[in-house]
Tab-separated table of C-alpha atoms in Angstrom:
chain	number	residue	atom	x	y	z
A	6	MET	CA	-146.459	24.242	-53.395
A	7	SER	CA	-146.871	27.976	-53.302
A	8	ASN	CA	-144.069	30.513	-53.691
A	9	LEU	CA	-145.952	32.906	-51.478
A	10	ARG	CA	-145.467	33.061	-47.754
A	11	TYR	CA	-146.768	34.239	-44.723
A	12	GLN	CA	-144.641	36.244	-42.463
A	13	LEU	CA	-141.615	35.049	-44.797
A	14	LEU	CA	-142.311	31.359	-43.012
A	15	PRO	CA	-141.483	28.325	-44.882
A	16	ASN	CA	-144.740	26.247	-45.894
A	17	ARG	CA	-145.574	23.331	-44.286
A	18	PRO	CA	-147.226	20.418	-46.361
A	19	VAL	CA	-150.672	21.078	-46.821
A	20	ASP	CA	-151.672	17.925	-44.745
A	21	THR	CA	-149.448	18.907	-41.626
A	22	ALA	CA	-150.315	22.465	-41.681
A	23	ASP	CA	-152.426	23.965	-38.753
A	24	ILE	CA	-153.237	26.952	-40.903
A	25	LEU	CA	-154.124	26.824	-44.490
A	26	VAL	CA	-154.272	30.337	-46.522
A	27	LEU	CA	-156.087	30.341	-49.752
A	28	PRO	CA	-155.015	33.289	-51.901
A	29	VAL	CA	-158.124	33.944	-54.377
A	30	PRO	CA	-157.123	36.890	-56.679
A	31	HIS	CA	-160.196	37.185	-58.494
A	32	GLU	CA	-161.305	40.541	-60.187
A	33	GLN	CA	-164.104	40.007	-62.387
A	34	THR	CA	-167.222	42.391	-61.571
A	35	VAL	CA	-165.242	45.722	-60.604
A	36	SER	CA	-167.594	48.363	-60.377
A	37	TYR	CA	-165.759	51.228	-58.933
A	38	LYS	CA	-161.966	51.234	-57.775
A	39	PRO	CA	-160.140	48.051	-59.402
A	40	GLY	CA	-157.261	46.331	-58.111
A	41	THR	CA	-158.753	43.450	-55.786
A	42	ARG	CA	-156.925	40.930	-57.812
A	43	LYS	CA	-153.658	42.328	-56.739
A	44	GLY	CA	-155.146	42.012	-52.788
A	45	PRO	CA	-153.811	38.483	-51.811
A	46	GLU	CA	-150.235	39.203	-52.675
A	47	ALA	CA	-149.943	42.499	-51.201
A	48	ILE	CA	-151.411	41.131	-48.026
A	49	LEU	CA	-148.993	38.527	-47.770
A	50	ASP	CA	-146.256	41.075	-48.270
A	51	ALA	CA	-147.363	43.114	-45.722
A	52	THR	CA	-147.229	40.027	-43.267
A	53	ALA	CA	-143.502	40.221	-43.626
A	54	GLN	CA	-143.443	43.573	-41.633
A	55	LEU	CA	-145.514	42.029	-38.761
A	56	GLU	CA	-143.706	40.978	-35.674
A	57	TYR	CA	-144.333	37.265	-34.741
A	58	PHE	CA	-145.350	38.113	-31.428
A	59	GLU	CA	-149.122	38.740	-31.316
A	60	GLU	CA	-149.414	41.263	-28.519
A	61	ASP	CA	-152.910	41.155	-27.412
A	62	GLY	CA	-153.073	37.433	-27.450
A	63	ASN	CA	-149.658	37.911	-25.429
A	64	TRP	CA	-148.090	34.743	-27.756
A	65	SER	CA	-146.243	33.922	-30.707
A	66	PRO	CA	-148.774	31.913	-32.791
A	67	LEU	CA	-146.891	30.495	-35.393
A	68	MET	CA	-144.148	29.373	-33.144
A	69	HIS	CA	-146.782	26.664	-31.820
A	70	MET	CA	-148.639	26.255	-35.265
A	71	GLY	CA	-147.539	25.430	-38.838
A	72	ILE	CA	-148.725	27.539	-41.892
A	73	CYS	CA	-148.986	26.893	-45.248
A	74	VAL	CA	-149.916	29.197	-48.256
A	75	VAL	CA	-151.473	27.163	-50.863
A	76	PRO	CA	-151.289	28.071	-54.716
A	77	PRO	CA	-153.411	30.916	-55.660
A	78	LEU	CA	-156.644	30.248	-57.085
A	79	GLY	CA	-157.594	32.729	-59.896
A	80	LYS	CA	-159.699	32.664	-62.995
A	81	GLN	CA	-158.039	31.144	-66.084
A	82	LEU	CA	-158.216	32.887	-69.539
A	83	TYR	CA	-161.450	32.104	-71.293
A	84	GLU	CA	-162.807	30.383	-68.312
A	85	ARG	CA	-166.752	31.318	-67.856
A	86	ALA	CA	-167.361	33.009	-64.507
A	87	VAL	CA	-169.609	30.319	-63.515
A	88	ASP	CA	-167.140	27.555	-63.910
A	89	TYR	CA	-164.534	29.331	-62.141
A	90	HIS	CA	-166.780	30.057	-59.073
A	91	ARG	CA	-167.522	25.783	-59.280
A	92	ARG	CA	-163.714	25.110	-59.397
A	93	LEU	CA	-163.203	27.422	-56.446
A	94	ALA	CA	-165.436	25.365	-54.575
A	95	ARG	CA	-163.878	22.008	-55.610
A	96	SER	CA	-160.447	23.123	-54.819
A	97	ALA	CA	-161.788	24.670	-51.385
A	98	ALA	CA	-163.688	21.615	-50.628
A	99	ALA	CA	-160.586	19.450	-51.219
A	100	LEU	CA	-158.647	20.904	-48.447
A	101	PRO	CA	-158.070	19.051	-45.368
A	102	ASP	CA	-160.970	19.710	-42.561
A	103	GLY	CA	-158.699	20.123	-39.103
A	104	PRO	CA	-156.815	23.399	-40.171
A	105	LEU	CA	-158.196	26.883	-40.152
A	106	ILE	CA	-158.928	28.066	-43.794
A	107	LEU	CA	-158.098	31.796	-44.139
A	108	ALA	CA	-158.886	33.030	-47.880
A	109	LEU	CA	-157.441	36.089	-48.999
A	110	GLY	CA	-159.494	37.989	-51.884
A	111	GLY	CA	-160.054	38.999	-54.388
A	112	GLU	CA	-163.575	40.470	-54.848
A	113	HIS	CA	-166.312	39.584	-52.356
A	114	SER	CA	-167.892	37.433	-54.969
A	115	ILE	CA	-165.853	34.546	-53.768
A	116	THR	CA	-167.312	34.078	-50.553
A	117	PRO	CA	-170.424	31.639	-51.671
A	118	ALA	CA	-168.203	29.356	-53.425
A	119	LEU	CA	-165.958	29.111	-50.049
A	120	VAL	CA	-169.043	28.554	-47.855
A	121	GLN	CA	-170.521	25.895	-50.286
A	122	ALA	CA	-167.433	24.126	-50.212
A	123	ARG	CA	-166.570	24.209	-46.425
A	124	MET	CA	-169.999	24.585	-44.973
A	125	PRO	CA	-172.601	22.239	-46.806
A	126	GLU	CA	-174.990	22.225	-44.089
A	127	PRO	CA	-176.949	25.040	-43.062
A	128	GLY	CA	-175.190	27.516	-40.589
A	129	THR	CA	-174.644	31.323	-40.097
A	130	VAL	CA	-172.237	33.631	-42.438
A	131	VAL	CA	-170.963	36.722	-40.379
A	132	CYS	CA	-170.297	39.504	-42.704
A	133	LEU	CA	-168.558	42.536	-41.793
A	134	ASP	CA	-169.282	45.106	-44.643
A	135	ALA	CA	-170.385	48.535	-45.296
A	136	HIS	CA	-172.780	46.992	-47.778
A	137	ALA	CA	-175.682	44.473	-47.563
A	138	ASP	CA	-174.596	42.493	-50.480
A	139	LEU	CA	-177.928	41.134	-50.941
A	140	ARG	CA	-178.470	42.117	-54.296
A	141	ARG	CA	-179.923	39.430	-56.849
A	142	HIS	CA	-177.941	40.823	-59.630
A	143	PHE	CA	-175.756	43.628	-60.277
A	144	GLU	CA	-174.800	45.025	-63.647
A	145	GLY	CA	-175.755	41.993	-65.557
A	146	THR	CA	-174.305	39.473	-63.457
A	147	GLU	CA	-175.611	37.394	-60.648
A	148	LEU	CA	-171.935	36.596	-60.082
A	149	SER	CA	-171.223	40.129	-58.692
A	150	HIS	CA	-169.415	41.278	-55.758
A	151	ALA	CA	-172.438	43.075	-54.719
A	152	CYS	CA	-174.380	39.574	-54.461
A	153	PRO	CA	-172.544	37.084	-52.288
A	154	MET	CA	-175.270	37.381	-49.412
A	155	HIS	CA	-178.056	36.876	-51.742
A	156	HIS	CA	-176.507	33.747	-52.890
A	157	ILE	CA	-175.442	32.529	-49.389
A	158	ARG	CA	-179.109	33.131	-47.986
A	159	ALA	CA	-180.607	31.226	-50.831
A	160	ALA	CA	-178.370	28.232	-50.008
A	161	GLY	CA	-180.043	28.153	-46.491
A	162	HIS	CA	-177.723	29.798	-44.269
A	163	GLY	CA	-178.787	32.555	-41.902
A	164	VAL	CA	-176.708	35.820	-42.384
A	165	LEU	CA	-175.433	38.275	-39.460
A	166	LEU	CA	-174.381	41.902	-40.916
A	167	ALA	CA	-172.511	44.302	-39.243
A	168	GLY	CA	-170.989	47.656	-40.219
A	169	VAL	CA	-173.777	48.194	-43.060
A	170	ARG	CA	-174.180	51.764	-44.306
A	171	SER	CA	-175.031	51.362	-47.911
A	172	LEU	CA	-177.876	49.188	-49.143
A	173	MET	CA	-180.718	49.420	-51.865
A	174	ASP	CA	-184.463	49.529	-51.215
A	175	GLU	CA	-184.810	45.958	-52.072
A	176	GLU	CA	-182.139	44.734	-49.811
A	177	ALA	CA	-183.534	46.900	-46.831
A	178	ALA	CA	-186.883	45.168	-47.744
A	179	ARG	CA	-185.350	41.808	-47.507
A	180	VAL	CA	-183.768	42.446	-44.114
A	181	ARG	CA	-187.062	43.640	-42.743
A	182	ASP	CA	-189.163	40.919	-44.005
A	183	ASP	CA	-186.520	37.725	-43.312
A	184	ASP	CA	-185.953	36.934	-39.918
A	185	ALA	CA	-182.937	34.928	-40.863
A	186	ILE	CA	-181.028	37.985	-42.045
A	187	GLU	CA	-179.644	40.489	-39.119
A	188	CYS	CA	-178.453	43.902	-40.062
A	189	HIS	CA	-176.494	45.700	-37.499
A	190	ARG	CA	-176.117	49.350	-38.948
A	191	ASP	CA	-172.913	51.197	-38.772
A	192	ARG	CA	-174.466	54.354	-37.136
A	193	ALA	CA	-176.596	52.516	-34.643
A	194	LEU	CA	-173.175	50.479	-33.589
A	195	HIS	CA	-171.720	53.824	-32.292
A	196	ARG	CA	-173.936	53.669	-29.602
A	197	PRO	CA	-173.173	51.463	-26.654
A	198	ALA	CA	-176.316	49.517	-26.313
A	199	ALA	CA	-176.211	48.444	-29.843
A	200	TRP	CA	-172.470	47.730	-29.619
A	201	GLN	CA	-173.250	45.535	-26.641
A	202	ALA	CA	-176.172	43.882	-28.087
A	203	LEU	CA	-174.035	42.914	-31.069
A	204	LEU	CA	-171.144	41.545	-28.899
A	205	GLU	CA	-173.658	39.420	-27.059
A	206	ARG	CA	-175.353	38.110	-30.337
A	207	LEU	CA	-171.845	36.913	-31.538
A	208	ALA	CA	-171.118	35.462	-28.311
A	209	GLY	CA	-174.126	33.403	-28.230
A	210	LEU	CA	-174.083	31.951	-31.915
A	211	ASP	CA	-173.911	28.169	-32.377
A	212	GLY	CA	-173.379	25.413	-34.918
A	213	PRO	CA	-171.323	26.086	-38.282
A	214	VAL	CA	-170.043	29.772	-38.842
A	215	TRP	CA	-168.053	31.120	-41.703
A	216	LEU	CA	-166.560	34.807	-41.142
A	217	THR	CA	-165.999	37.050	-44.057
A	218	VAL	CA	-164.554	40.671	-43.691
A	219	ASP	CA	-165.217	43.053	-46.641
A	220	MET	CA	-162.317	45.738	-45.780
A	221	ASP	CA	-164.649	48.415	-46.481
A	222	VAL	CA	-166.434	47.776	-43.119
A	223	PHE	CA	-163.507	49.972	-41.998
A	224	SER	CA	-163.474	53.882	-41.933
A	225	PRO	CA	-161.734	55.014	-44.898
A	226	ALA	CA	-159.789	57.200	-42.899
A	227	GLU	CA	-158.224	54.012	-41.535
A	228	VAL	CA	-158.382	51.673	-44.565
A	229	PRO	CA	-158.793	53.830	-47.997
A	230	GLY	CA	-157.609	50.749	-50.006
A	231	VAL	CA	-161.112	49.261	-50.971
A	232	GLY	CA	-163.188	48.495	-54.051
A	233	THR	CA	-166.171	50.507	-52.778
A	234	PRO	CA	-165.146	52.657	-50.013
A	235	GLN	CA	-168.120	54.316	-47.892
A	236	PRO	CA	-167.817	57.469	-45.222
A	237	GLY	CA	-168.387	56.423	-41.548
A	238	GLY	CA	-167.420	52.887	-40.753
A	239	LEU	CA	-165.585	50.834	-37.913
A	240	GLY	CA	-162.206	51.424	-36.243
A	241	TRP	CA	-159.313	48.811	-35.741
A	242	TYR	CA	-160.459	47.850	-32.231
A	243	ASP	CA	-163.923	47.853	-33.136
A	244	VAL	CA	-163.251	45.274	-35.832
A	245	VAL	CA	-160.793	43.154	-33.752
A	246	GLU	CA	-163.453	42.758	-30.752
A	247	LEU	CA	-166.132	41.645	-33.045
A	248	VAL	CA	-163.809	38.978	-34.364
A	249	GLU	CA	-162.455	37.854	-31.053
A	250	THR	CA	-165.587	37.834	-29.381
A	251	LEU	CA	-166.747	35.523	-32.415
A	252	ILE	CA	-164.095	33.340	-32.770
A	253	ALA	CA	-163.475	32.597	-29.033
A	254	ASN	CA	-167.140	31.484	-29.073
A	255	PRO	CA	-167.024	27.943	-27.671
A	256	ARG	CA	-170.211	27.025	-29.111
A	257	ILE	CA	-169.717	27.958	-32.714
A	258	ASP	CA	-167.891	25.548	-35.346
A	259	LEU	CA	-165.688	28.041	-37.272
A	260	ARG	CA	-165.256	26.538	-40.821
A	261	GLY	CA	-162.965	29.202	-42.049
A	262	CYS	CA	-162.544	33.090	-42.476
A	263	ASP	CA	-162.127	35.301	-45.636
A	264	ILE	CA	-160.575	38.686	-45.985
A	265	VAL	CA	-161.961	40.662	-49.330
A	266	GLU	CA	-162.076	43.567	-51.247
A	267	LEU	CA	-158.426	44.839	-50.441
A	268	VAL	CA	-157.180	47.144	-53.313
A	269	PRO	CA	-153.499	48.042	-52.380
A	270	GLU	CA	-152.506	51.843	-52.053
A	271	PRO	CA	-149.050	53.660	-52.069
A	272	SER	CA	-149.111	54.052	-48.410
A	273	CYS	CA	-149.586	50.423	-47.708
A	274	VAL	CA	-151.275	51.049	-44.606
A	275	SER	CA	-154.524	49.282	-46.019
A	276	GLU	CA	-152.888	45.866	-46.755
A	277	MET	CA	-151.062	46.093	-43.277
A	278	VAL	CA	-154.551	46.320	-41.556
A	279	ALA	CA	-155.705	43.383	-43.671
A	280	ALA	CA	-152.309	41.527	-42.937
A	281	LYS	CA	-152.652	42.453	-38.800
A	282	LEU	CA	-156.281	41.352	-39.063
A	283	SER	CA	-155.442	37.803	-40.598
A	284	GLN	CA	-152.865	37.441	-37.547
A	285	ARG	CA	-155.572	38.027	-34.900
A	286	MET	CA	-157.692	35.567	-36.695
A	287	ILE	CA	-154.955	33.194	-36.533
A	288	SER	CA	-154.080	34.191	-33.282
A	289	CYS	CA	-157.862	33.987	-31.539
A	290	TRP	CA	-158.542	30.588	-33.287
A	291	GLY	CA	-155.189	28.966	-32.070
A	292	ARG	CA	-155.614	29.882	-28.506
A	293	ARG	CA	-159.263	28.645	-28.699
A	294	GLN	CA	-157.903	25.335	-30.045
A	295	GLY	CA	-155.149	25.221	-27.343
A	296	PHE	CA	-152.174	25.611	-29.625
A	297	HIS	CA	-150.392	28.244	-26.991
A	298	GLU	CA	-150.164	25.471	-24.572
A	299	ALA	CA	-148.785	23.056	-27.667
A	300	PRO	CA	-144.831	22.426	-28.166
A	301	ALA	CA	-142.703	25.304	-29.874
A	302	THR	CA	-142.591	23.183	-32.950
A	303	GLY	CA	-144.493	25.369	-35.390
A	304	SER	CA	-143.296	27.167	-38.561
A	305	GLN	CA	-141.456	29.991	-36.785
A	306	SER	CA	-139.331	27.332	-35.126
A	307	GLU	CA	-137.922	26.615	-38.543
A	308	VAL	CA	-136.235	30.168	-39.062
A	309	SER	CA	-133.561	32.372	-37.091
A	310	TYR	CA	-134.335	35.715	-37.028
A	311	ASP	CA	-131.739	37.081	-34.524
């Protein structure tokens, strides 16, 4: 059992929890600002400052759901990167099927292993990101934070990118030539028609889906603590609307979510945004599953906070 906690709540046993939080403090291919390995613990620390009541959902999700933070899964000393990613996939695959899987990174290179584990059949990966992440290799490795969407597409999944405002020529060509890759670029999304089209697309998806949120999708004015910041970007309520629209879609089979590329910074604003985003994911998924009508026997019921 992990010593880490979500909102300071006691960890339920893995096989009885409704939410499984998987910290993945992996940082191997940093190319600009270091610190992503510290992201998972910083996000969990920030959840201690969240109120249990989720104001937009109008309920306290963890009063009705049990949560468990499983032990962190980081790279071992002398472990080859390829072996680490295989171990990550095996560990994620071994988690129970019923709960929501929420992984906290760590760099974005962790996402393909998570998708492989939880979505082995063809599905759609929705990626909110400032970058296309479609490079075949970067700085001498295919397991870079710049390559996850390449691996996911190569595995047969469709890719829906939103918030992109930085990509290479080759990546732009792949988006143009591959109908299974959609790219909703950041500046266009600030136009009402393009924004509405994206919302309708998310609401119309069906089948298996994995949601990955790179924190650099946010404007750096709101989230400065990321590995590769870019000017422009989405705001808090923009990202919340995208996440809520997707998770509330009754036609998708949400296999899990991840939040990646958080680099803790002195103001603690960035990690608080990530923590609050994780709570919104949990809340929206819980309401979709009907937990808001379940007995108040969740993890919050085990503590006194008067």
